[in-house]
Short mmCIF file of C-alpha atoms and ligand atoms in Angstrom, two decimals:
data_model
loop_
_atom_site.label_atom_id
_atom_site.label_comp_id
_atom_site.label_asym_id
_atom_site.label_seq_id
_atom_site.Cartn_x
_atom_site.Cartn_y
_atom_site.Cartn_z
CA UNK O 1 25.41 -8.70 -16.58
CA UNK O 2 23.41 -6.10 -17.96
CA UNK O 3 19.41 -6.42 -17.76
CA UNK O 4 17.21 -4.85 -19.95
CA UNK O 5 14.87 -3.91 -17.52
CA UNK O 6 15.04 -3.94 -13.40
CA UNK O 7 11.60 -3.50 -12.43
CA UNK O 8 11.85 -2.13 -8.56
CA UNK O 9 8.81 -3.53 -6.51
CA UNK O 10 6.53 -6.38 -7.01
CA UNK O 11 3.00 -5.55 -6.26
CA UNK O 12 0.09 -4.82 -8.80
CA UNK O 13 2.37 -2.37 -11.67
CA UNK O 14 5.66 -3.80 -10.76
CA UNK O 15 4.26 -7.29 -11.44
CA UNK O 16 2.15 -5.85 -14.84
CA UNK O 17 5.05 -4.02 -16.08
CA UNK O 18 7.25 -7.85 -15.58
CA UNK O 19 4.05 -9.20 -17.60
CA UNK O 20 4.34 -7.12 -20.81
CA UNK O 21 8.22 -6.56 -20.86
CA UNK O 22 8.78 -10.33 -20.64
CA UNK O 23 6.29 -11.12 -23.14
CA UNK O 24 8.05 -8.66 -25.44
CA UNK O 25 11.05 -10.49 -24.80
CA UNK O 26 13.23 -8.05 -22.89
CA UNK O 27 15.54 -9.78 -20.41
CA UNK O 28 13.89 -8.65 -17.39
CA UNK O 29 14.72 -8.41 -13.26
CA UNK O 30 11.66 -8.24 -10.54
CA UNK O 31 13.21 -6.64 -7.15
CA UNK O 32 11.12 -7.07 -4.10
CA UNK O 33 12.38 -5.97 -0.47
CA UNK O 34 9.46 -8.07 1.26
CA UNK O 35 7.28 -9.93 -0.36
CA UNK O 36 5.46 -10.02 -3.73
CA UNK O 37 1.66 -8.38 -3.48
CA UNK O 38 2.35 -5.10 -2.06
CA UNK O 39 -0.53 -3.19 -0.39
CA UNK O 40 -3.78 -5.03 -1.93
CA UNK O 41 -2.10 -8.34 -0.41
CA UNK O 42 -3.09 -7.05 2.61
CA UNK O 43 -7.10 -6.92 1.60
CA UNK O 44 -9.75 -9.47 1.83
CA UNK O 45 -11.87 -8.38 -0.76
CA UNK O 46 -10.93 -6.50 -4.08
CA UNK O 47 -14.37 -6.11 -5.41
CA UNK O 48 -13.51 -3.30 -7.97
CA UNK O 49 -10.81 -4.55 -10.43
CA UNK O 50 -12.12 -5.96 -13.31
CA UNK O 51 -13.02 -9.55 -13.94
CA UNK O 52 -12.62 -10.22 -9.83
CA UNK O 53 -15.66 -11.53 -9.12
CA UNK O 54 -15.33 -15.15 -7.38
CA UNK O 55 -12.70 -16.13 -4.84
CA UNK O 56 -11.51 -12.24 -5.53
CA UNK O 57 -9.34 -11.57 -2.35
CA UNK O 58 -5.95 -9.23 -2.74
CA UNK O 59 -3.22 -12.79 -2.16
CA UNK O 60 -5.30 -14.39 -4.72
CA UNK O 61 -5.25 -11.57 -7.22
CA UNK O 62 -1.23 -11.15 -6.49
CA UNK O 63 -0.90 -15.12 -6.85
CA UNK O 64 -2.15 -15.63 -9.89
CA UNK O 65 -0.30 -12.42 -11.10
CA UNK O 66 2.92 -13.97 -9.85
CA UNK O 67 2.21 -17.06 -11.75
CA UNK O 68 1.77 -15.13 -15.09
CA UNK O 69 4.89 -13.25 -14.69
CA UNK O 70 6.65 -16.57 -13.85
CA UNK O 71 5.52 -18.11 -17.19
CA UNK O 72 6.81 -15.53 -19.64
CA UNK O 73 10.06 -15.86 -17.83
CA UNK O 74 10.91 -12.40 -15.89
CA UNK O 75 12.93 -13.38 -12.94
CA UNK O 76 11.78 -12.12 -9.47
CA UNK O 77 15.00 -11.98 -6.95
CA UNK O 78 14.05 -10.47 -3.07
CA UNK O 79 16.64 -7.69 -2.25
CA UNK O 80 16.12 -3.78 -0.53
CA UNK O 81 17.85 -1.33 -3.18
CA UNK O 82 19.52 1.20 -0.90
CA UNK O 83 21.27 3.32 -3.73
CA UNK O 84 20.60 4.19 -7.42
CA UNK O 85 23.26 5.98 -10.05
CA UNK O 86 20.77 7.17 -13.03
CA UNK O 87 23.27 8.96 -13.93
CA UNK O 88 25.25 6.85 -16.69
CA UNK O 89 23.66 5.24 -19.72
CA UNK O 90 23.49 2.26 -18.00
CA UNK O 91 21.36 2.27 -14.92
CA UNK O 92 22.92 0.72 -11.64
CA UNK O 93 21.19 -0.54 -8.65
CA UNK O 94 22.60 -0.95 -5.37
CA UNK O 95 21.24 -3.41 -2.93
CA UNK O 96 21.61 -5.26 -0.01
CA UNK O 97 22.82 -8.85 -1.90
CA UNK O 98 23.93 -7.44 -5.02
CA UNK O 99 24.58 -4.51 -7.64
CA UNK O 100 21.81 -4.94 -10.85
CA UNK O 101 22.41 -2.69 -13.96
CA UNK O 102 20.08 -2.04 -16.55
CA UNK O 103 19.44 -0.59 -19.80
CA UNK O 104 16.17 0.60 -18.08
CA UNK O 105 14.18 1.08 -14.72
CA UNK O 106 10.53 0.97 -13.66
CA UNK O 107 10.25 2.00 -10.10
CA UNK O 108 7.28 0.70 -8.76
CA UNK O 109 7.98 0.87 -5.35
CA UNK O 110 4.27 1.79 -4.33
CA UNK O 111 3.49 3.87 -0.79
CA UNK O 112 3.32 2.14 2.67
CA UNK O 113 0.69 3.15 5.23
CA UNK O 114 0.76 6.43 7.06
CA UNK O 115 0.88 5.99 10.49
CA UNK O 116 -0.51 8.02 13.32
CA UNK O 117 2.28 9.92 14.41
CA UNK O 118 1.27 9.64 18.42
CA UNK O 119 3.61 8.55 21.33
CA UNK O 120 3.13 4.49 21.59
CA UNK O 121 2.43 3.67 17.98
CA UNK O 122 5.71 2.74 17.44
CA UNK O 123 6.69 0.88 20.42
CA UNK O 124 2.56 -1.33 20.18
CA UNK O 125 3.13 -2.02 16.84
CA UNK O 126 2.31 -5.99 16.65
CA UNK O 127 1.34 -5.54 20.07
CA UNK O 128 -2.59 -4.21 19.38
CA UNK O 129 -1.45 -1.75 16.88
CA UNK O 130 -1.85 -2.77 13.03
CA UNK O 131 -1.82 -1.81 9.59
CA UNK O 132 -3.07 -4.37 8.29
CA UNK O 133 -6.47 -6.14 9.28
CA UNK O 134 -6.55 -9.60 6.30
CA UNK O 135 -2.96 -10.28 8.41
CA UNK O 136 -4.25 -9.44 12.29
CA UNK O 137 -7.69 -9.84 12.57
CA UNK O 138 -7.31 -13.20 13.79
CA UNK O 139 -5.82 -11.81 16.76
CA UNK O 140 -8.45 -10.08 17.81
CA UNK O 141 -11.09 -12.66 17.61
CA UNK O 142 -14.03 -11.81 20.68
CA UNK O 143 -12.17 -8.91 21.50
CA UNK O 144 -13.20 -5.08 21.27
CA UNK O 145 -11.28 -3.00 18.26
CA UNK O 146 -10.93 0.32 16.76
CA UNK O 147 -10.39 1.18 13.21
CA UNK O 148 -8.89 4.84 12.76
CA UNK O 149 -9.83 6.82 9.73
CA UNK O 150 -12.76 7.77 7.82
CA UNK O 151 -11.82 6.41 3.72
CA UNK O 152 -12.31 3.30 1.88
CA UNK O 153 -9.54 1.40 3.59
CA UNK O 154 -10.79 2.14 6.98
CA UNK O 155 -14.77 1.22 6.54
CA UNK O 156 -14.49 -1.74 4.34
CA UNK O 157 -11.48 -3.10 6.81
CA UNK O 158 -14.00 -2.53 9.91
CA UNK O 159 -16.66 -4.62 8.07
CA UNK O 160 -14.04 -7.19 7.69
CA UNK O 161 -13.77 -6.91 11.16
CA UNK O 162 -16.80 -7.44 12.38
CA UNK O 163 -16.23 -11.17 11.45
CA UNK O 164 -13.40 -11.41 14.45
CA UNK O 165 -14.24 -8.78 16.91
CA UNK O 166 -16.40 -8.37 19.79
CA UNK O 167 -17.46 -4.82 18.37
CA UNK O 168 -15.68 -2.47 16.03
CA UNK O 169 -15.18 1.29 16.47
CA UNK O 170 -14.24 3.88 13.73
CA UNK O 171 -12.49 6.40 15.11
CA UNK O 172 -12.88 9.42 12.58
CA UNK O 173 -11.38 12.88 12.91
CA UNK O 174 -14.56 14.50 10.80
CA UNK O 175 -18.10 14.16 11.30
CA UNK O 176 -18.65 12.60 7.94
CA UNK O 177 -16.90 9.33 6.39
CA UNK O 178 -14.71 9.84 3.00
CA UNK O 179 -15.38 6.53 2.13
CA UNK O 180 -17.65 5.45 -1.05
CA UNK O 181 -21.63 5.57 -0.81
CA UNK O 182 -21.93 2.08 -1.12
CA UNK O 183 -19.17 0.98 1.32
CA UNK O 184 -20.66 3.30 4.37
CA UNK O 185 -24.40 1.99 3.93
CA UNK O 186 -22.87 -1.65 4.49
CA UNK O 187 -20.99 -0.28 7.45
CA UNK O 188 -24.26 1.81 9.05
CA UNK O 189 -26.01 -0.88 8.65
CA UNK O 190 -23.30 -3.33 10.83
CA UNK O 191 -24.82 -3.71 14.26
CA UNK O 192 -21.29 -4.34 15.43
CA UNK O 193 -20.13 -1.25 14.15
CA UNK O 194 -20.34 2.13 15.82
CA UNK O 195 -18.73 5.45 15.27
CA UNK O 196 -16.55 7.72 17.19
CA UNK O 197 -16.74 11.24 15.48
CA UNK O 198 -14.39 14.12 15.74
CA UNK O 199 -11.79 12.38 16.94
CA UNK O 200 -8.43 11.93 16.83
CA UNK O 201 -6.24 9.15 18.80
CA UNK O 202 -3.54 11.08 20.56
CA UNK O 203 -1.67 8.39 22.56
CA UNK O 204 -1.38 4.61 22.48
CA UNK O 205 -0.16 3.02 25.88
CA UNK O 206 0.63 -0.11 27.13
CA UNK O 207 3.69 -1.67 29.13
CA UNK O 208 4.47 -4.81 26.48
CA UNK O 209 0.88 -4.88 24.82
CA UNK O 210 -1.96 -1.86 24.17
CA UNK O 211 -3.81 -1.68 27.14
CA UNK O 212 -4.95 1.83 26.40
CA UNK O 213 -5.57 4.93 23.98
CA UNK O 214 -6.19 8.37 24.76
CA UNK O 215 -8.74 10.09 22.36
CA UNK O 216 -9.10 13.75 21.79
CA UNK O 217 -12.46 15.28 20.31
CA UNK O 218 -11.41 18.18 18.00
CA UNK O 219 -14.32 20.00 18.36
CA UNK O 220 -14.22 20.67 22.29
CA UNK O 221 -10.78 19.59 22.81
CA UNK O 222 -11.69 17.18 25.36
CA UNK O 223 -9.56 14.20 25.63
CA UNK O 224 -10.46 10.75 27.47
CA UNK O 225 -8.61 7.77 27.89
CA UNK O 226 -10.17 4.39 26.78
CA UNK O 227 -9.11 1.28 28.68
CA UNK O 228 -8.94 -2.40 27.61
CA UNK O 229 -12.11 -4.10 29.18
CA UNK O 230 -10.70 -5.78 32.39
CA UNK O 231 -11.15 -9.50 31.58
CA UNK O 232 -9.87 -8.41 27.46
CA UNK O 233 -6.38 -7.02 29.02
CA UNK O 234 -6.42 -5.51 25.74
CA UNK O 235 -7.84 -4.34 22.29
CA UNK O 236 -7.10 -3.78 18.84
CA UNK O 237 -6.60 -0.77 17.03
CA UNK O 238 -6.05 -0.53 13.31
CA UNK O 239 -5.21 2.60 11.54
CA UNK O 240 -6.17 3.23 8.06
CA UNK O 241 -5.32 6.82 7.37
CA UNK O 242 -4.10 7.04 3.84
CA UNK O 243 -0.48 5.92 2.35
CA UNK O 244 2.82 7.32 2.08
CA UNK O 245 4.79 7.27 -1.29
CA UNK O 246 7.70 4.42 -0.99
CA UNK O 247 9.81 7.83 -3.02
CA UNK O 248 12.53 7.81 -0.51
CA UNK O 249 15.59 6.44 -2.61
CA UNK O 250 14.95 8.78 -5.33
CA UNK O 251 14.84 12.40 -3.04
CA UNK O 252 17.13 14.79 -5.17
CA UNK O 253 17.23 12.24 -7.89
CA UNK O 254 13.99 12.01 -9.48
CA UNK O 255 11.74 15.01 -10.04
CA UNK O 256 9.01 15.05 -7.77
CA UNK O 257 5.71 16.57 -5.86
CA UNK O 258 4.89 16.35 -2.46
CA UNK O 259 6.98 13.06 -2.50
CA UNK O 260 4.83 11.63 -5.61
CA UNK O 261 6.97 11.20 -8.87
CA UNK O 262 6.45 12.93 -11.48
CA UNK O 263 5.95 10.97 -15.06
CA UNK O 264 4.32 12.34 -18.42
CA UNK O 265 1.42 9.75 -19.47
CA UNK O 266 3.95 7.33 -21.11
CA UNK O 267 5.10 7.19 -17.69
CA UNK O 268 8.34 8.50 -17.77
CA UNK O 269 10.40 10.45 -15.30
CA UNK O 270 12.44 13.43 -16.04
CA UNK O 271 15.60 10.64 -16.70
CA UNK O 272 15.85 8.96 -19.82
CA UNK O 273 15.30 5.14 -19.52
CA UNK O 274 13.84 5.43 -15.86
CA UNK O 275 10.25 5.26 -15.67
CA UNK O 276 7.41 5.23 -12.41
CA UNK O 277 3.97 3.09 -12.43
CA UNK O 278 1.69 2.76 -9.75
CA UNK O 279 0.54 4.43 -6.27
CA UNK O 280 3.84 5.71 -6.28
CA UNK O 281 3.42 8.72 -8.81
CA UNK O 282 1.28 11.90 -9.18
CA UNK O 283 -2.04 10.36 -10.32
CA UNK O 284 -5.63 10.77 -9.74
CA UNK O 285 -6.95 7.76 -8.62
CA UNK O 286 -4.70 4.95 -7.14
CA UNK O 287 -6.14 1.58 -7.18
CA UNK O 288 -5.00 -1.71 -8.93
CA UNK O 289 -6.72 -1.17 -12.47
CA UNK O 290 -4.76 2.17 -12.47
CA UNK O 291 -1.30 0.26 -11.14
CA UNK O 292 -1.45 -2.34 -13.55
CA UNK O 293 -2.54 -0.02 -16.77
CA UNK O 294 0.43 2.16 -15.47
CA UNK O 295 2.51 -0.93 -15.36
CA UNK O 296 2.20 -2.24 -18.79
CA UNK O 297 2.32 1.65 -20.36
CA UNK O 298 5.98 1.74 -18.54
CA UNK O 299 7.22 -2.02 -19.91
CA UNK O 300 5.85 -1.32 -23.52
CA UNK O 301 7.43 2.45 -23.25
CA UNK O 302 10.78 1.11 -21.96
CA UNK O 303 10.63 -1.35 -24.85
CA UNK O 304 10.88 1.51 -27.10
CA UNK O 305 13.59 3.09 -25.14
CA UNK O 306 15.89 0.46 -25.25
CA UNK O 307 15.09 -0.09 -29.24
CA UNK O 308 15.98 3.56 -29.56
CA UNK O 309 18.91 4.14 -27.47
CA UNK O 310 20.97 0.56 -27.47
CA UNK O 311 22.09 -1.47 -30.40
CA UNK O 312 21.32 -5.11 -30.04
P1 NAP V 1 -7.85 7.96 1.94
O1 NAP V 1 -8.93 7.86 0.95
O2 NAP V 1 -6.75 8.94 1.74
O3 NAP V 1 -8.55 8.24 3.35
C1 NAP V 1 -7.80 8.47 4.49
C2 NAP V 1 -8.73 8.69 5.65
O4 NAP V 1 -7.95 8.89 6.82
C3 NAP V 1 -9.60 9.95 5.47
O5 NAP V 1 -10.88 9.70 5.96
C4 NAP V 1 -8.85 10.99 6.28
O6 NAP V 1 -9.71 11.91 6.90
C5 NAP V 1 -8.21 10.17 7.38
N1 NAP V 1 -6.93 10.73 7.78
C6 NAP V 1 -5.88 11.14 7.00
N2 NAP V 1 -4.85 11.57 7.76
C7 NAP V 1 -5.26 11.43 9.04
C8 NAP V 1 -4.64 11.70 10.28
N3 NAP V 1 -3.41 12.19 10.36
N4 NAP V 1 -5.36 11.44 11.40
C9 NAP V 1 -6.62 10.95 11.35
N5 NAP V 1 -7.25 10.67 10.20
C10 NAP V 1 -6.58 10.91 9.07
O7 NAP V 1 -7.10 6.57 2.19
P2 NAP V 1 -7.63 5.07 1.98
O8 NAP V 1 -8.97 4.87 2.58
O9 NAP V 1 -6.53 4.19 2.45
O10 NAP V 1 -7.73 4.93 0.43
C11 NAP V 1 -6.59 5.18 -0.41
C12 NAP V 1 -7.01 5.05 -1.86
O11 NAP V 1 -7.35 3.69 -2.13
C13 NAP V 1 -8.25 5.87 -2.17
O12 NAP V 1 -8.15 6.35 -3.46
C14 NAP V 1 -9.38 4.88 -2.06
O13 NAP V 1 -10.49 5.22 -2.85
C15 NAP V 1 -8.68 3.62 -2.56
N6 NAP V 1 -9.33 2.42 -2.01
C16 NAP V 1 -10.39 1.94 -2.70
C17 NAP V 1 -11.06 0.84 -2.24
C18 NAP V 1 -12.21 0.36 -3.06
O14 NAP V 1 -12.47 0.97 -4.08
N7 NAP V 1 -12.89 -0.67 -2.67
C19 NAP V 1 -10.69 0.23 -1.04
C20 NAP V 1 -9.63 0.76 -0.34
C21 NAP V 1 -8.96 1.87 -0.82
P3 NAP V 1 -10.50 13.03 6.04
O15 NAP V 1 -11.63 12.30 5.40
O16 NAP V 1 -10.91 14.00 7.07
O17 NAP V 1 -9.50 13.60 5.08
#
């Protein structure tokens, strides 16, 4: 069967662009590789998107825009697409379960977090090392942690923190946090939180579990090694150092810069039919208002594609 839209990727636009192309009555295909939310499931607090006030955590915002979606009718299937062909009229999909085709695409894929890049980080990952505090703090209740990075992400996950953790580090490679005003008086004024400046985690080690980190301070290249307290065995560290377009599928494909994809503001892509929404294109500010505006511009957009290009 043919869809009239495939919407690849089910967090905040994927899941707004379902909402307004199934209201508009286009037959319409949700594709998730993991699970529905994408990256503001993984928050405890979304304090900034308009009308979350109360009980305003990210798996509450993505469950009650699941539920939406489910009511107008747009069906969600999970399934990793591992090959596109834009090329034809009709759009084809190629994933891991089955082939989808479609009169027209939004990719929505979002970005994934950036990770260090040190020796260890892949091997502790799950074992101290996380991306994600809403889905590991628990693990580290009573225990000593350290939050890499200096933006948004990193302070207002080390506050979270704080409710688990012995004490809570941020480990930043400037002397000065990126984060927002507001966000890094809450944080200065955390007893439990302290500050590691100028720094920049160089190696992660541990034979099974993260027992310890080496640390290097840019400014006078000196580099320590931190060890888990003795009676801890170990320690947390979470790293919140920006994201990573999800663009990967669409290299060569789909116009893009510096792995961003490209879109005009009706959000669409240099193919006919095949339009981007979300943290995965060139934008200016990447949060959820901006996903799901972006999400409902590409649904209503494709709407008029399909009217324009296919007979009924
Ligand atoms: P971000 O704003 O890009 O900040 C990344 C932080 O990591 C920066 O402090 C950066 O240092 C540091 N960093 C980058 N690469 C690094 C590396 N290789 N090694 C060490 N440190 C590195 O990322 P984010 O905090 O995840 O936020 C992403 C977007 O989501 C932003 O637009 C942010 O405003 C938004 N967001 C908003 C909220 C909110 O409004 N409540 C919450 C979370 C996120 P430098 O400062 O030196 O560049």
């Amino acid at each position: 069967m043919v869809y009239d839209l495939v919407i690849i990727g089910a967090g905040p636009a994927g899941l707004a662009a379902g909402l307004y192309a199934s209201r508009a009555r286009l037959n319409t295909l949700i594709i998730e590789k993991e699970s529905e939310g994408g990256q503001i499931k993984t928050t405890d607090e979304v304090a900034n998107y308009p009308g979350s006030i109360r009980d305003a955590s990210g798996p509450t915002l993505i469950e009650r825009m699941v539920e939406q979606v489910d009511e107008f009718g747009a069906k969600r299937v999970l399934d990793e697409i591992l090959e596109v062909d834009f090329s034809g009229k009709i759009k084809v999909l190629k994933g891991t379960k089955e082939e989808y085709k479609a009169k027209a695409v939004v990719i929505a894929t979002g970005a994934v977090p950036r990770p260090i890049g040190c020796p260890g980080e892949k091997e502790l990952t799950g074992r101290g090392v996380s991306y994600c505090a809403t889905c590991d703090a628990a693990f580290f209740e009573d225990l000593e942690v350290y939050v890499v990075g200096g933006g948004d992400s990193a302070v207002e996950e080390a506050i979270y923190l704080t409710k688990f953790a012995r004490k809570v580090t941020i480990i930043h490679r400037r002397d000065e946090l990126r984060a927002a005003k507001s966000i890094q008086e809450k944080a200065f004024n955390n007893e439990k939180i302290e500050f590691m400046w100028d720094s920049v985690v160089t190696e992660l080690k541990g034979d099974g579990i993260l027992e310890s980190m080496v640390v290097k301070n840019v400014k006078t290249g000196e580099e320590r090694e931190i060890f888990a307290d003795e009676d801890d065995g170990t320690f947390g560290v979470f790293v919140f150092i920006g994201f990573n377009p999800a663009t990967k599928l669409f290299e060569g494909i789909i116009e893009m810069e510096n792995g961003y994809i490209k879109t005009d503001e009706d959000m669409r892509t240099n193919i006919p039919g095949v339009f981007a929404a979300g943290d995965n294109r060139v934008k200016s500010l990447r949060q959820v208002v901006t996903a799901t505006a972006d999400g409902a511009i590409a649904a209503v957009q494709a709407e008029k594609y399909i009217n324009d290009n296919f007979e009924d």
